[in-house]
Amino acid sequence: MSKKHNFSAGPCILPQEVFEKSAQAILDFNGIGLSILEISHRSKDFVPVMEEARAIVKRLLKLGDDYEVVYLGGGASLQFLMVPFNLMKAENGKAAYLDTGTWAANAIKEAKHLGQVDVVASSKDENYSYIPKNYTVGEGYDYFHCTSNNTIYGTQMKTFPDVPTSLVCDMSSDIFSRVLDFSKFDLIYAGAQKNMGPAGVTMVCVKKDILGKTGRNIPSYLDYSLHIKKESMFNTPPVFPVYATLLTLQHLENNGGIAAAEIRNEAKAKLLYGEIDRNPMFETFCKEEDRSLMNVSFKLTDESKKEEFDNAWKAAGINGLNGHRSLGGYRASLYNALPIESVQVLVEVMNSIK
Amino acid sequence: MSKKHNFSAGPCILPQEVFEKSAQAILDFNGIGLSILEISHRSKDFVPVMEEARAIVKRLLKLGDDYEVVYLGGGASLQFLMVPFNLMKAENGKAAYLDTGTWAANAIKEAKHLGQVDVVASSKDENYSYIPKNYTVGEGYDYFHCTSNNTIYGTQMKTFPDVPTSLVCDMSSDIFSRVLDFSKFDLIYAGAQKNMGPAGVTMVCVKKDILGKTGRNIPSYLDYSLHIKKESMFNTPPVFPVYATLLTLQHLENNGGIAAAEIRNEAKAKLLYGEIDRNPMFETFCKEEDRSLMNVSFKLTDESKKEEFDNAWKAAGINGLNGHRSLGGYRASLYNALPIESVQVLVEVMNSIK
């Protein structure tokens, strides 16, 4: 079967080069006569992969030596717990959270295990259809946590607040997709399975000077400082996911970095939102000003057209367009690796629904 | 370069069929026109993979519906923490541990975060060169934890004690290698990267009725019951490592299961230990009765032969024979997928050292 147009929300499309190189590495890694799946993580063949996978993140985000990068297992969901373990003070710990969707709410839930959590603003009252804006983060918080992009609702933070504490951001679904001043953030984490690589590894990029200040005795696997000290080899890392992540980031670096990706992503989003705004058969779930460049969540204005539309996009070789089960409708994810040609095919299909 | 003889301690050799099938799945998974790396974990293509990966473990271990299997990220090191989180009572929690090596000691360290830990026996006094035997596990413990095989020291538990509490075992380095009455255990966990699959996923097999009894409010990712309820899809699982694990276990099932693997593993171990016992140039680190069938840790009796031996095994295409950095010497890991022909090559090289 020929290649599909893959709009999956994650795990999602990666560059074809990543598939080809990583498949080859499984058969014979770098011509050493061994598979990437069977070599020691401490071998001279894999250690440079981990080193470069850590270094390339800092190059792409334009961060200096005051930041460290580690790769961990457990997904962003484990980071919901690790962030407060590492940043919330053991005595009278207190953190501020912005509630912009399901994943933000999940992060809030885990932080409550370790201390006081104040939700400074929430858009839950309108089913997360917008990004709250007029809120203040007061003094006395150990950190402020936000979620840059909300895959389910199709909203994205366009700016980030100035806060009088550490700024922590879950960038799982839009990291490496747009130019930001990443030095504004003290801790960024991201499950790899969108713009970074395949499922099975999570990247954490942290400003070193915010660690070690909680007075908390942190269990080993949950301790960022230990992972940093061990250069992301505290225990056996997810070797293949880290390697495929490196390939994905090398592909990004070789194709103009984040700035060039942003231009491509804006063109894809403009094309699709343009069709939604033009075509009375479709509408988005969220406020226009908060629309995500990564996940376009939309619905039919006339539900009786559902069968016709579903048959049409499936016939066009489109995959992964169903909306999240909690919201329904459709969701077109326009991650870095999705070519604009796939968006053109989708727009043509949408244009045919009258 | 031609295929090497891979004695790596883990990640380690897997069946060649696993490399071929998993490389193909990266290029096109089951002929669906998408890579296994880019499909949703909730897609109709991956859900059956996870279901079968969970079911095959119970078939191979001959366990019934009173057990559940989940796949998690974070490695066995995260299980060192998850086990006490799920099994140690919130009030006056108390667990018994057997200290047979570095990994057992690491498990003990993490459990101390959550309650009282009694080490019922330890072989640390003799550098973990034997498995303690004459110990008793008294009443009143929430569980007893042991490590079935000690990769660094080359020791292995041949029998398991009858204990008046839940029996928990870290089988990371010898699961699926020998026939045991697995129903004796209440919780078995194993990092995949030895006999199960590639690095990046950990299997937990737990008897359901031991869960939910601690009175502890468990953070989501650390909660076995939640992962069971969500059928190992609480969050995005490590898709590719789970798939490669399924391929590895299918290969085992199609080749006679654990009973047949045990016969092959015994033959390999007999061949190598036979050479060590015959050849005065070599000796093991551990007591004969506790020798591991999986990891043969040994050293030269005459260190002046080191260069000659190192050059000889490298010239023979052998990989991964260096001992763990904490012990030195050599370590030949004879995991399920290692063919006896590789052991024959190693024995021939050892035989040439006089």
XYZ file of C-alpha atoms in Angstrom:
708
model
C 0.000 0.000 0.000
C 1.263 3.483 -0.749
C 2.147 5.979 1.930
C -0.783 7.613 3.701
C -1.428 11.203 4.700
C -0.892 10.840 8.430
C -2.661 13.451 10.594
C -2.333 11.346 13.773
C -2.169 13.354 17.013
C 0.716 11.352 18.403
C 2.532 9.095 18.018
C 2.652 10.790 14.657
C 4.403 11.182 11.357
C 8.194 11.527 11.441
C 10.518 12.312 8.538
C 10.789 9.418 6.077
C 14.567 9.616 6.528
C 14.090 8.702 10.211
C 12.172 5.575 9.283
C 14.798 4.519 6.761
C 17.848 5.213 8.931
C 16.358 3.690 12.070
C 15.232 0.547 10.224
C 18.760 0.195 8.859
C 20.229 0.643 12.372
C 18.100 -2.264 13.571
C 19.629 -4.499 10.925
C 23.180 -3.177 11.342
C 24.043 -0.095 13.382
C 26.744 2.050 11.784
C 28.185 -1.023 10.059
C 29.422 -2.547 13.335
C 27.771 -5.913 12.703
C 25.261 -5.447 15.539
C 21.721 -4.146 15.803
C 21.007 -0.916 17.697
C 18.624 -3.123 19.713
C 21.377 -5.411 21.007
C 24.202 -3.063 21.960
C 25.036 -1.902 25.463
C 23.915 1.600 26.319
C 27.429 2.095 27.698
C 29.118 0.918 24.498
C 31.368 3.228 22.504
C 28.738 3.052 19.776
C 25.790 4.315 21.811
C 27.375 6.812 24.226
C 27.956 9.352 21.415
C 24.277 8.977 20.409
C 23.149 9.972 23.892
C 25.682 12.806 24.084
C 24.596 14.238 20.741
C 20.890 13.743 21.521
C 21.412 15.892 24.626
C 23.573 18.498 22.877
C 21.375 18.991 19.814
C 18.393 20.002 21.969
C 20.380 22.878 23.432
C 21.599 23.949 19.984
C 18.087 23.931 18.527
C 16.596 25.783 21.508
C 19.597 28.157 21.593
C 20.293 27.433 25.253
C 23.621 27.637 27.024
C 25.545 25.597 29.542
C 23.296 26.753 32.354
C 20.796 24.187 31.024
C 21.001 20.391 31.078
C 19.085 17.892 28.992
C 18.093 14.378 30.049
C 16.049 11.633 28.424
C 13.725 9.598 30.629
C 11.092 6.891 30.419
C 7.512 7.075 31.660
C 6.176 9.811 29.387
C 5.073 13.328 30.210
C 2.658 11.756 32.708
C 5.600 10.828 34.912
C 6.891 14.395 34.580
C 3.601 15.599 36.084
C 4.931 13.965 39.257
C 8.661 14.589 38.839
C 8.282 18.343 38.459
C 6.778 18.847 41.943
C 9.125 16.238 43.446
C 12.077 18.304 42.246
C 10.759 21.843 42.559
C 8.156 21.978 45.318
C 9.553 22.707 48.758
C 9.190 19.849 51.254
C 7.790 22.247 53.848
C 4.892 24.470 52.842
C 5.479 23.780 49.167
C 3.225 25.767 46.872
C 2.929 25.893 43.088
C 0.816 27.839 40.607
C -0.747 26.083 37.612
C -2.563 27.272 34.515
C -5.444 24.933 33.576
C -5.843 24.905 29.800
C -6.973 21.338 29.144
C -6.930 17.668 30.049
C -3.152 17.374 30.267
C -2.813 20.525 32.355
C -5.496 19.170 34.683
C -3.636 15.868 34.957
C -0.446 17.729 35.870
C -2.360 19.621 38.570
C -3.718 16.371 40.008
C -0.249 14.859 40.449
C 1.271 18.005 41.959
C -1.344 17.903 44.703
C 0.366 14.790 46.075
C 3.270 16.941 47.155
C 1.947 20.302 48.251
C -0.448 23.158 47.734
C -1.529 23.815 44.160
C -3.207 27.072 43.182
C -4.895 27.144 39.793
C -4.341 30.764 38.796
C -6.702 30.533 35.820
C -8.745 27.908 33.999
C -10.815 27.704 30.832
C -12.579 24.541 31.973
C -15.822 26.540 32.316
C -15.956 26.829 28.506
C -14.683 23.333 27.761
C -11.122 24.586 27.310
C -12.010 26.454 24.123
C -9.668 29.341 24.907
C -6.409 30.195 26.677
C -6.946 32.288 29.847
C -5.033 35.563 29.672
C -5.764 38.071 32.378
C -4.277 36.318 35.368
C -1.430 37.112 37.708
C 1.039 34.769 39.345
C 1.750 36.209 42.781
C 4.813 35.903 44.978
C 5.661 32.884 47.081
C 5.209 30.086 44.569
C 7.919 27.454 44.074
C 7.127 27.452 40.346
C 4.478 28.201 37.736
C 3.408 25.399 35.376
C 1.702 25.765 32.011
C 0.983 23.650 28.940
C 2.040 25.345 25.722
C -0.287 23.483 23.372
C -3.488 21.566 24.014
C -3.767 18.718 21.537
C -7.367 17.824 22.308
C -8.951 21.290 22.053
C -6.615 22.714 19.435
C -5.481 25.706 21.478
C -1.968 27.069 21.901
C -0.363 29.691 24.110
C 0.987 32.448 21.881
C 2.792 34.272 24.697
C 4.033 33.223 28.094
C 3.633 35.265 31.261
C 6.412 36.919 33.188
C 6.308 35.256 36.572
C 8.243 35.920 39.797
C 9.213 32.227 40.095
C 10.485 29.344 37.949
C 8.609 28.992 34.654
C 7.866 25.329 33.866
C 6.250 24.275 30.613
C 4.919 21.017 29.213
C 5.777 21.433 25.533
C 5.005 17.844 24.548
C 2.899 18.736 21.552
C 4.588 21.801 20.082
C 8.271 21.763 20.984
C 10.570 22.497 18.024
C 7.598 23.808 16.021
C 8.050 27.578 16.466
C 10.618 30.116 17.533
C 10.370 31.140 21.181
C 12.819 32.660 23.612
C 13.412 29.334 25.299
C 15.739 30.953 27.824
C 12.605 32.403 29.386
C 11.783 28.916 30.673
C 13.439 27.229 33.628
C 12.182 23.753 32.838
C 10.747 22.375 29.612
C 9.609 18.804 29.209
C 8.165 16.952 26.265
C 7.097 13.432 25.497
C 8.934 12.662 22.271
C 6.036 11.296 20.262
C 5.070 14.457 18.368
C 7.848 16.584 16.884
C 10.791 14.816 18.544
C 10.642 11.122 17.828
C 8.764 7.897 18.536
C 6.914 7.029 21.743
C 8.941 5.740 24.681
C 11.134 8.621 25.740
C 10.630 12.039 27.310
C 13.035 14.942 27.129
C 13.594 17.263 30.077
C 15.577 20.466 29.658
C 16.232 22.216 32.945
C 18.132 25.245 34.165
C 20.512 23.762 36.667
C 20.262 26.477 39.292
C 16.604 25.767 40.079
C 17.383 22.224 41.318
C 18.384 21.059 44.793
C 16.392 23.659 46.706
C 13.397 21.737 48.059
C 14.816 20.074 51.167
C 13.135 16.955 49.854
C 14.664 13.462 49.824
C 13.884 12.515 46.230
C 13.642 8.843 45.159
C 16.410 8.063 42.685
C 14.499 7.642 39.434
C 12.486 10.792 40.123
C 15.574 12.947 40.791
C 16.596 15.224 37.898
C 19.945 15.989 39.525
C 20.864 12.307 39.587
C 19.940 11.825 35.911
C 22.006 14.906 35.029
C 24.986 13.677 37.057
C 24.785 10.278 35.319
C 24.460 11.940 31.891
C 21.074 10.310 31.312
C 22.557 6.863 31.984
C 21.465 6.407 35.604
C 19.836 3.228 34.404
C 19.388 1.678 30.980
C 17.802 4.410 28.853
C 15.272 3.682 26.090
C 18.048 3.159 23.549
C 16.105 2.940 20.298
C 13.663 5.795 21.060
C 16.620 8.030 21.953
C 18.370 7.107 18.705
C 15.265 7.772 16.592
C 14.835 11.077 18.431
C 18.381 12.058 17.534
C 17.707 11.236 13.875
C 14.552 13.381 13.961
C 16.351 16.338 15.511
C 19.266 16.006 13.082
C 16.755 16.123 10.237
C 15.301 19.316 11.722
C 18.737 20.877 12.159
C 19.692 19.981 8.586
C 16.508 21.559 7.259
C 16.785 25.033 8.710
C 16.092 24.354 12.373
C 13.100 25.667 14.253
C 12.835 28.931 12.273
C 12.331 27.101 8.992
C 9.955 24.597 10.605
C 7.874 27.478 11.914
C 7.475 28.920 8.411
C 6.343 25.528 7.080
C 3.991 25.010 10.019
C 2.415 28.448 9.601
C 1.805 27.787 5.910
C 0.107 24.454 6.675
C -2.065 25.975 9.401
C -3.010 28.957 7.242
C -4.126 26.639 4.463
C -6.313 24.500 6.722
C -7.813 27.268 8.875
C -8.444 29.188 5.662
C -10.592 26.354 4.356
C -12.443 26.025 7.683
C -13.207 29.762 7.694
C -14.225 29.751 4.028
C -16.300 26.584 4.063
C -19.612 26.886 5.958
C -19.617 23.089 6.434
C -16.815 23.307 9.039
C -15.970 25.203 12.226
C -13.292 24.992 14.913
C -13.951 24.257 18.581
C -11.852 27.092 19.914
C -11.498 30.869 19.826
C -9.729 32.136 16.731
C -6.973 33.980 18.579
C -5.940 30.799 20.442
C -5.859 28.439 17.495
C -3.037 25.917 17.576
C -0.583 25.637 14.690
C -0.128 21.975 15.595
C -3.580 20.510 16.176
C -6.574 21.771 14.251
C -9.674 20.495 16.070
C -12.817 21.067 14.044
C -16.293 19.735 13.404
C -18.988 19.598 10.771
C -21.693 22.238 11.092
C -24.138 19.712 9.614
C -23.781 16.285 11.236
C -25.755 14.667 8.419
C -22.654 15.093 6.238
C -20.550 12.894 8.524
C -20.699 9.705 6.475
C -19.948 11.544 3.248
C -16.977 13.368 4.747
C -15.595 10.281 6.503
C -15.791 8.244 3.322
C -14.149 11.015 1.331
C -11.094 11.520 3.536
C -10.554 7.823 3.991
C -10.727 7.340 0.217
C -8.094 10.070 -0.152
C -5.598 8.034 1.914
C -5.923 10.208 5.000
C -5.214 8.618 8.401
C -5.723 9.722 12.008
C -8.308 12.472 11.465
C -10.812 11.453 14.143
C -11.039 13.854 17.076
C -10.063 12.890 20.604
C -12.657 10.575 22.151
C -13.475 13.196 24.801
C -14.397 15.906 22.240
C -15.493 14.146 19.058
C -15.342 15.798 15.645
C -12.046 15.889 13.785
C -8.472 16.757 14.540
C -5.803 17.366 11.942
C -2.366 17.373 13.533
C 0.136 19.356 11.505
C 3.363 18.321 13.195
C 6.760 19.235 11.762
C 7.055 16.143 9.587
C 3.663 16.491 7.900
C 4.155 17.763 4.337
C 1.946 20.587 3.094
C 0.854 18.263 0.288
C -1.087 16.229 2.870
C -2.884 19.383 4.013
C -3.704 20.188 0.377
C -5.286 16.766 -0.026
C -7.377 17.307 3.116
C -8.460 20.769 1.987
C -9.532 19.391 -1.380
C -11.637 16.771 0.365
C -13.200 19.416 2.633
C -13.854 21.611 -0.376
C -15.820 18.777 -1.972
C -18.324 18.662 0.924
C -21.177 20.998 0.153
C 30.797 -6.487 8.535
C 29.515 -9.945 9.414
C 27.430 -10.660 12.488
C 29.272 -10.723 15.793
C 29.090 -13.090 18.732
C 27.258 -10.841 21.144
C 27.774 -11.627 24.851
C 26.525 -8.210 25.992
C 24.945 -8.142 29.459
C 21.986 -6.069 28.347
C 20.718 -4.599 26.155
C 21.683 -7.857 24.494
C 21.258 -10.161 21.556
C 17.698 -10.843 20.396
C 16.548 -13.340 17.772
C 17.563 -12.314 14.238
C 13.906 -12.663 13.276
C 13.064 -9.855 15.734
C 15.544 -7.518 14.054
C 14.183 -8.316 10.604
C 10.497 -8.061 11.465
C 10.866 -4.929 13.566
C 12.948 -3.180 10.890
C 10.250 -4.028 8.356
C 7.545 -2.677 10.688
C 9.388 0.638 10.808
C 9.225 0.884 7.031
C 5.638 -0.397 6.756
C 3.737 -1.957 9.623
C 1.605 -4.927 8.562
C 1.269 -3.464 5.076
C -0.910 -0.563 6.260
C 1.216 2.093 4.578
C 2.417 3.541 7.888
C 5.440 2.998 10.109
C 5.011 1.412 13.561
C 6.715 4.625 14.779
C 3.955 6.919 13.480
C 0.723 5.144 14.418
C -1.483 5.992 17.362
C -1.168 3.663 20.327
C -4.980 3.606 20.316
C -5.211 2.648 16.643
C -6.800 -0.611 15.562
C -3.340 -1.651 14.393
C -1.529 -1.261 17.711
C -4.184 -2.192 20.292
C -3.958 -5.898 19.329
C -0.160 -5.715 19.746
C -0.525 -4.527 23.336
C -3.252 -7.064 24.070
C -1.189 -9.942 22.736
C 1.995 -8.704 24.448
C 0.110 -8.857 27.740
C -1.522 -12.222 27.039
C 1.591 -14.035 25.833
C 3.401 -13.359 29.107
C 0.698 -15.194 31.026
C 0.742 -18.101 28.557
C 4.512 -18.458 28.761
C 4.557 -18.203 32.564
C 1.479 -20.491 32.809
C -0.438 -17.982 34.897
C -4.192 -17.568 35.091
C -6.654 -14.733 35.161
C -5.766 -13.909 38.760
C -2.676 -12.208 37.300
C -2.447 -9.045 35.203
C 0.404 -7.874 32.980
C 1.317 -4.261 32.243
C 4.128 -2.626 30.302
C 5.693 0.530 31.727
C 8.501 2.962 31.081
C 11.301 3.891 33.453
C 13.066 0.553 33.730
C 13.365 -1.811 36.675
C 14.843 1.143 38.590
C 11.411 2.761 38.654
C 9.934 -0.537 39.863
C 12.254 -0.330 42.870
C 10.026 2.599 43.880
C 6.686 1.424 42.491
C 6.733 -1.875 44.389
C 6.779 -0.225 47.849
C 4.362 2.493 46.684
C 1.835 -0.222 45.803
C 2.522 -2.840 48.449
C 3.870 -1.156 51.583
C 1.221 -0.037 54.033
C 0.939 3.712 54.491
C 0.983 3.292 58.264
C 3.766 1.229 59.819
C 4.693 -0.259 56.443
C 7.393 -2.891 56.638
C 9.066 -5.018 53.981
C 11.713 -7.744 53.948
C 14.460 -7.723 51.317
C 17.159 -10.178 50.315
C 20.417 -8.413 49.425
C 22.206 -10.385 46.710
C 23.911 -7.644 44.719
C 23.954 -4.112 43.394
C 20.426 -4.179 41.975
C 18.963 -5.716 45.130
C 20.735 -3.028 47.168
C 19.303 -0.331 44.873
C 15.812 -1.763 45.372
C 16.346 -1.632 49.157
C 17.439 1.990 48.969
C 14.252 3.104 47.190
C 11.922 1.119 49.459
C 13.317 3.006 52.460
C 11.606 6.146 51.146
C 8.263 4.597 52.044
C 8.675 2.539 55.182
C 10.753 0.158 57.250
C 13.007 -2.191 55.327
C 14.526 -5.240 56.976
C 17.340 -6.929 55.094
C 16.789 -10.554 56.086
C 20.098 -11.713 54.611
C 22.955 -10.272 52.590
C 26.058 -11.575 50.851
C 27.633 -8.147 50.666
C 30.252 -9.223 53.211
C 31.764 -11.519 50.559
C 31.268 -9.163 47.625
C 28.014 -10.858 46.628
C 29.811 -14.032 45.594
C 27.023 -16.283 46.859
C 23.273 -16.407 47.440
C 22.341 -16.367 51.163
C 20.276 -19.412 52.067
C 19.619 -19.940 55.756
C 17.354 -17.044 56.498
C 13.774 -16.761 57.627
C 11.169 -14.215 56.677
C 9.056 -13.632 59.775
C 5.457 -12.541 60.119
C 4.246 -8.980 59.737
C 5.919 -7.957 56.490
C 3.914 -6.353 53.684
C 6.036 -8.286 51.185
C 9.370 -10.026 50.607
C 11.554 -8.849 47.718
C 14.326 -10.777 46.033
C 16.392 -10.610 42.830
C 16.418 -13.887 40.930
C 19.658 -13.338 39.028
C 22.579 -11.019 39.674
C 24.086 -9.969 36.377
C 27.209 -8.381 37.791
C 28.369 -11.212 40.071
C 27.022 -14.097 38.006
C 24.877 -15.609 40.751
C 21.328 -16.918 40.505
C 18.722 -18.075 42.985
C 18.001 -21.753 42.286
C 15.084 -21.942 44.718
C 12.786 -19.376 46.247
C 11.742 -19.302 49.872
C 8.264 -19.963 51.200
C 7.300 -16.738 52.883
C 4.244 -15.741 54.944
C 3.666 -12.647 52.803
C 3.632 -11.564 49.152
C 6.616 -12.832 47.184
C 8.028 -10.128 44.892
C 10.860 -10.822 42.470
C 12.977 -8.715 40.157
C 13.513 -11.179 37.281
C 14.992 -8.625 34.884
C 17.938 -10.764 33.912
C 16.586 -14.299 33.825
C 12.868 -14.195 33.110
C 11.776 -16.692 30.431
C 15.111 -18.507 30.729
C 14.091 -21.450 32.942
C 11.028 -23.291 34.157
C 9.780 -22.132 37.551
C 6.456 -22.362 39.296
C 5.654 -18.738 38.531
C 2.378 -18.988 40.443
C 4.528 -18.991 43.583
C 5.194 -15.295 42.955
C 2.757 -12.477 43.650
C 4.624 -9.870 41.638
C 7.304 -10.315 39.007
C 8.922 -7.428 37.192
C 11.564 -7.317 34.512
C 13.250 -4.677 32.426
C 12.839 -6.013 28.899
C 16.409 -5.610 27.716
C 17.659 -9.166 28.371
C 15.382 -12.067 27.361
C 12.285 -10.033 26.552
C 13.107 -7.320 24.077
C 14.945 -4.055 23.564
C 15.558 -1.373 26.183
C 12.749 1.059 26.940
C 10.002 -1.029 28.485
C 9.487 -2.950 31.710
C 6.995 -5.754 32.261
C 5.117 -6.129 35.524
C 3.067 -9.260 36.202
C 1.042 -9.002 39.374
C -1.521 -11.096 41.222
C -4.471 -8.752 41.410
C -5.538 -9.567 44.958
C -2.375 -8.119 46.530
C -3.158 -4.603 45.251
C -5.237 -1.864 46.861
C -4.413 -2.742 50.452
C -1.951 -0.077 51.542
C -4.223 2.834 52.440
C -1.817 4.914 50.390
C -2.809 7.615 47.905
C -0.621 6.547 44.991
C 0.419 9.051 42.272
C -1.117 8.030 38.944
C 1.908 6.836 36.996
C 3.134 4.824 39.992
C -0.196 3.039 40.502
C -0.320 -0.541 39.175
C -4.114 -0.679 39.565
C -4.551 2.299 37.267
C -2.275 0.817 34.591
C -4.212 -2.459 34.822
C -7.552 -0.685 34.563
C -6.326 1.223 31.499
C -4.948 -1.980 29.928
C -1.424 -0.545 29.888
C -2.631 2.509 27.952
C -2.925 4.988 30.840
C -0.612 7.167 28.816
C 1.250 6.657 25.563
C 3.186 3.412 26.040
C 6.639 2.811 24.520
C 5.083 1.541 21.297
C 8.112 0.198 19.462
C 9.753 -1.488 22.493
C 6.424 -3.206 23.268
C 6.140 -4.405 19.674
C 9.703 -5.757 19.591
C 9.031 -7.445 22.939
C 5.983 -9.161 21.475
C 8.073 -10.383 18.527
C 10.692 -11.754 20.936
C 8.122 -13.584 23.030
C 6.374 -14.964 19.930
C 9.743 -16.308 18.787
C 10.144 -17.986 22.181
C 6.649 -19.467 22.073
C 7.184 -20.750 18.546
C 10.440 -22.410 19.576
C 9.237 -24.573 22.443
C 8.596 -21.926 25.096
C 10.501 -21.657 28.343
C 11.086 -25.413 28.721
C 12.993 -25.602 25.445
C 14.873 -22.361 26.191
C 15.970 -23.816 29.517
C 17.473 -26.873 27.811
C 19.398 -24.638 25.381
C 20.519 -22.328 28.192
C 21.742 -25.246 30.325
C 23.747 -26.619 27.419
C 25.416 -23.242 26.824
C 26.226 -22.767 30.501
C 27.554 -26.305 30.857
C 29.884 -25.744 27.922
C 31.293 -22.480 29.282
C 31.548 -23.446 32.948
C 33.109 -26.718 31.810
C 35.897 -24.785 30.111
C 36.389 -22.504 33.117
C 36.674 -25.515 35.443
C 38.986 -27.373 33.058
C 41.225 -24.466 32.146
C 43.528 -23.301 34.984
C 43.780 -19.887 33.277
C 40.208 -18.989 34.314
C 38.027 -18.944 37.411
C 34.585 -17.633 38.329
C 33.908 -14.971 40.934
C 31.158 -16.867 42.703
C 30.430 -20.092 44.531
C 29.821 -23.027 42.224
C 26.389 -23.870 43.600
C 25.105 -20.362 42.898
C 26.388 -19.982 39.360
C 24.061 -18.173 37.006
C 22.926 -19.797 33.771
C 22.571 -16.312 32.297
C 25.707 -14.374 33.234
C 29.039 -16.115 33.567
C 31.343 -13.700 35.403
C 34.928 -14.888 35.361
C 38.509 -13.719 35.455
C 41.980 -14.714 34.405
C 44.059 -16.407 37.096
C 47.132 -14.812 35.536
C 46.570 -11.126 34.765
C 49.633 -11.060 32.504
C 47.558 -12.958 29.936
C 45.016 -10.142 29.680
C 46.273 -8.587 26.468
C 46.608 -11.950 24.752
C 43.100 -13.010 25.754
C 41.525 -9.656 24.881
C 43.124 -9.655 21.460
C 42.063 -13.256 20.850
C 38.362 -12.836 21.631
C 38.125 -9.579 19.771
C 39.753 -11.195 16.742
C 37.174 -13.987 16.947
C 34.339 -11.470 16.471
C 33.223 -11.561 20.102
C 31.481 -8.498 21.538
C 30.469 -7.405 25.042
C 32.737 -9.673 27.078
C 34.143 -7.096 29.480
C 32.997 -7.474 33.071
C 30.893 -4.864 34.832
C 32.937 -1.786 35.703
C 32.427 -2.453 39.433
C 33.907 -5.970 39.330
C 36.303 -6.101 36.386
C 37.257 -9.353 34.655
C 34.903 -10.810 32.082
C 31.251 -11.566 31.778
C 29.694 -13.801 29.165
C 25.948 -13.346 29.087
C 24.172 -16.379 27.688
C 20.689 -14.987 27.211
C 17.995 -16.933 25.344
C 18.883 -15.557 21.922
C 22.611 -16.348 22.114
C 23.335 -19.390 19.934
C 25.516 -22.174 21.344
C 27.839 -21.616 18.382
C 28.879 -18.305 19.948
C 29.756 -20.107 23.182
C 31.755 -22.637 21.191
C 33.761 -19.809 19.633
C 34.445 -18.309 23.075
C 35.472 -21.683 24.503
C 37.868 -22.240 21.607
C 39.461 -18.857 22.305
C 39.739 -19.636 26.040
C 41.217 -23.016 25.206
C 43.941 -21.285 23.188
C 45.143 -19.340 26.246
C 47.789 -21.384 28.027
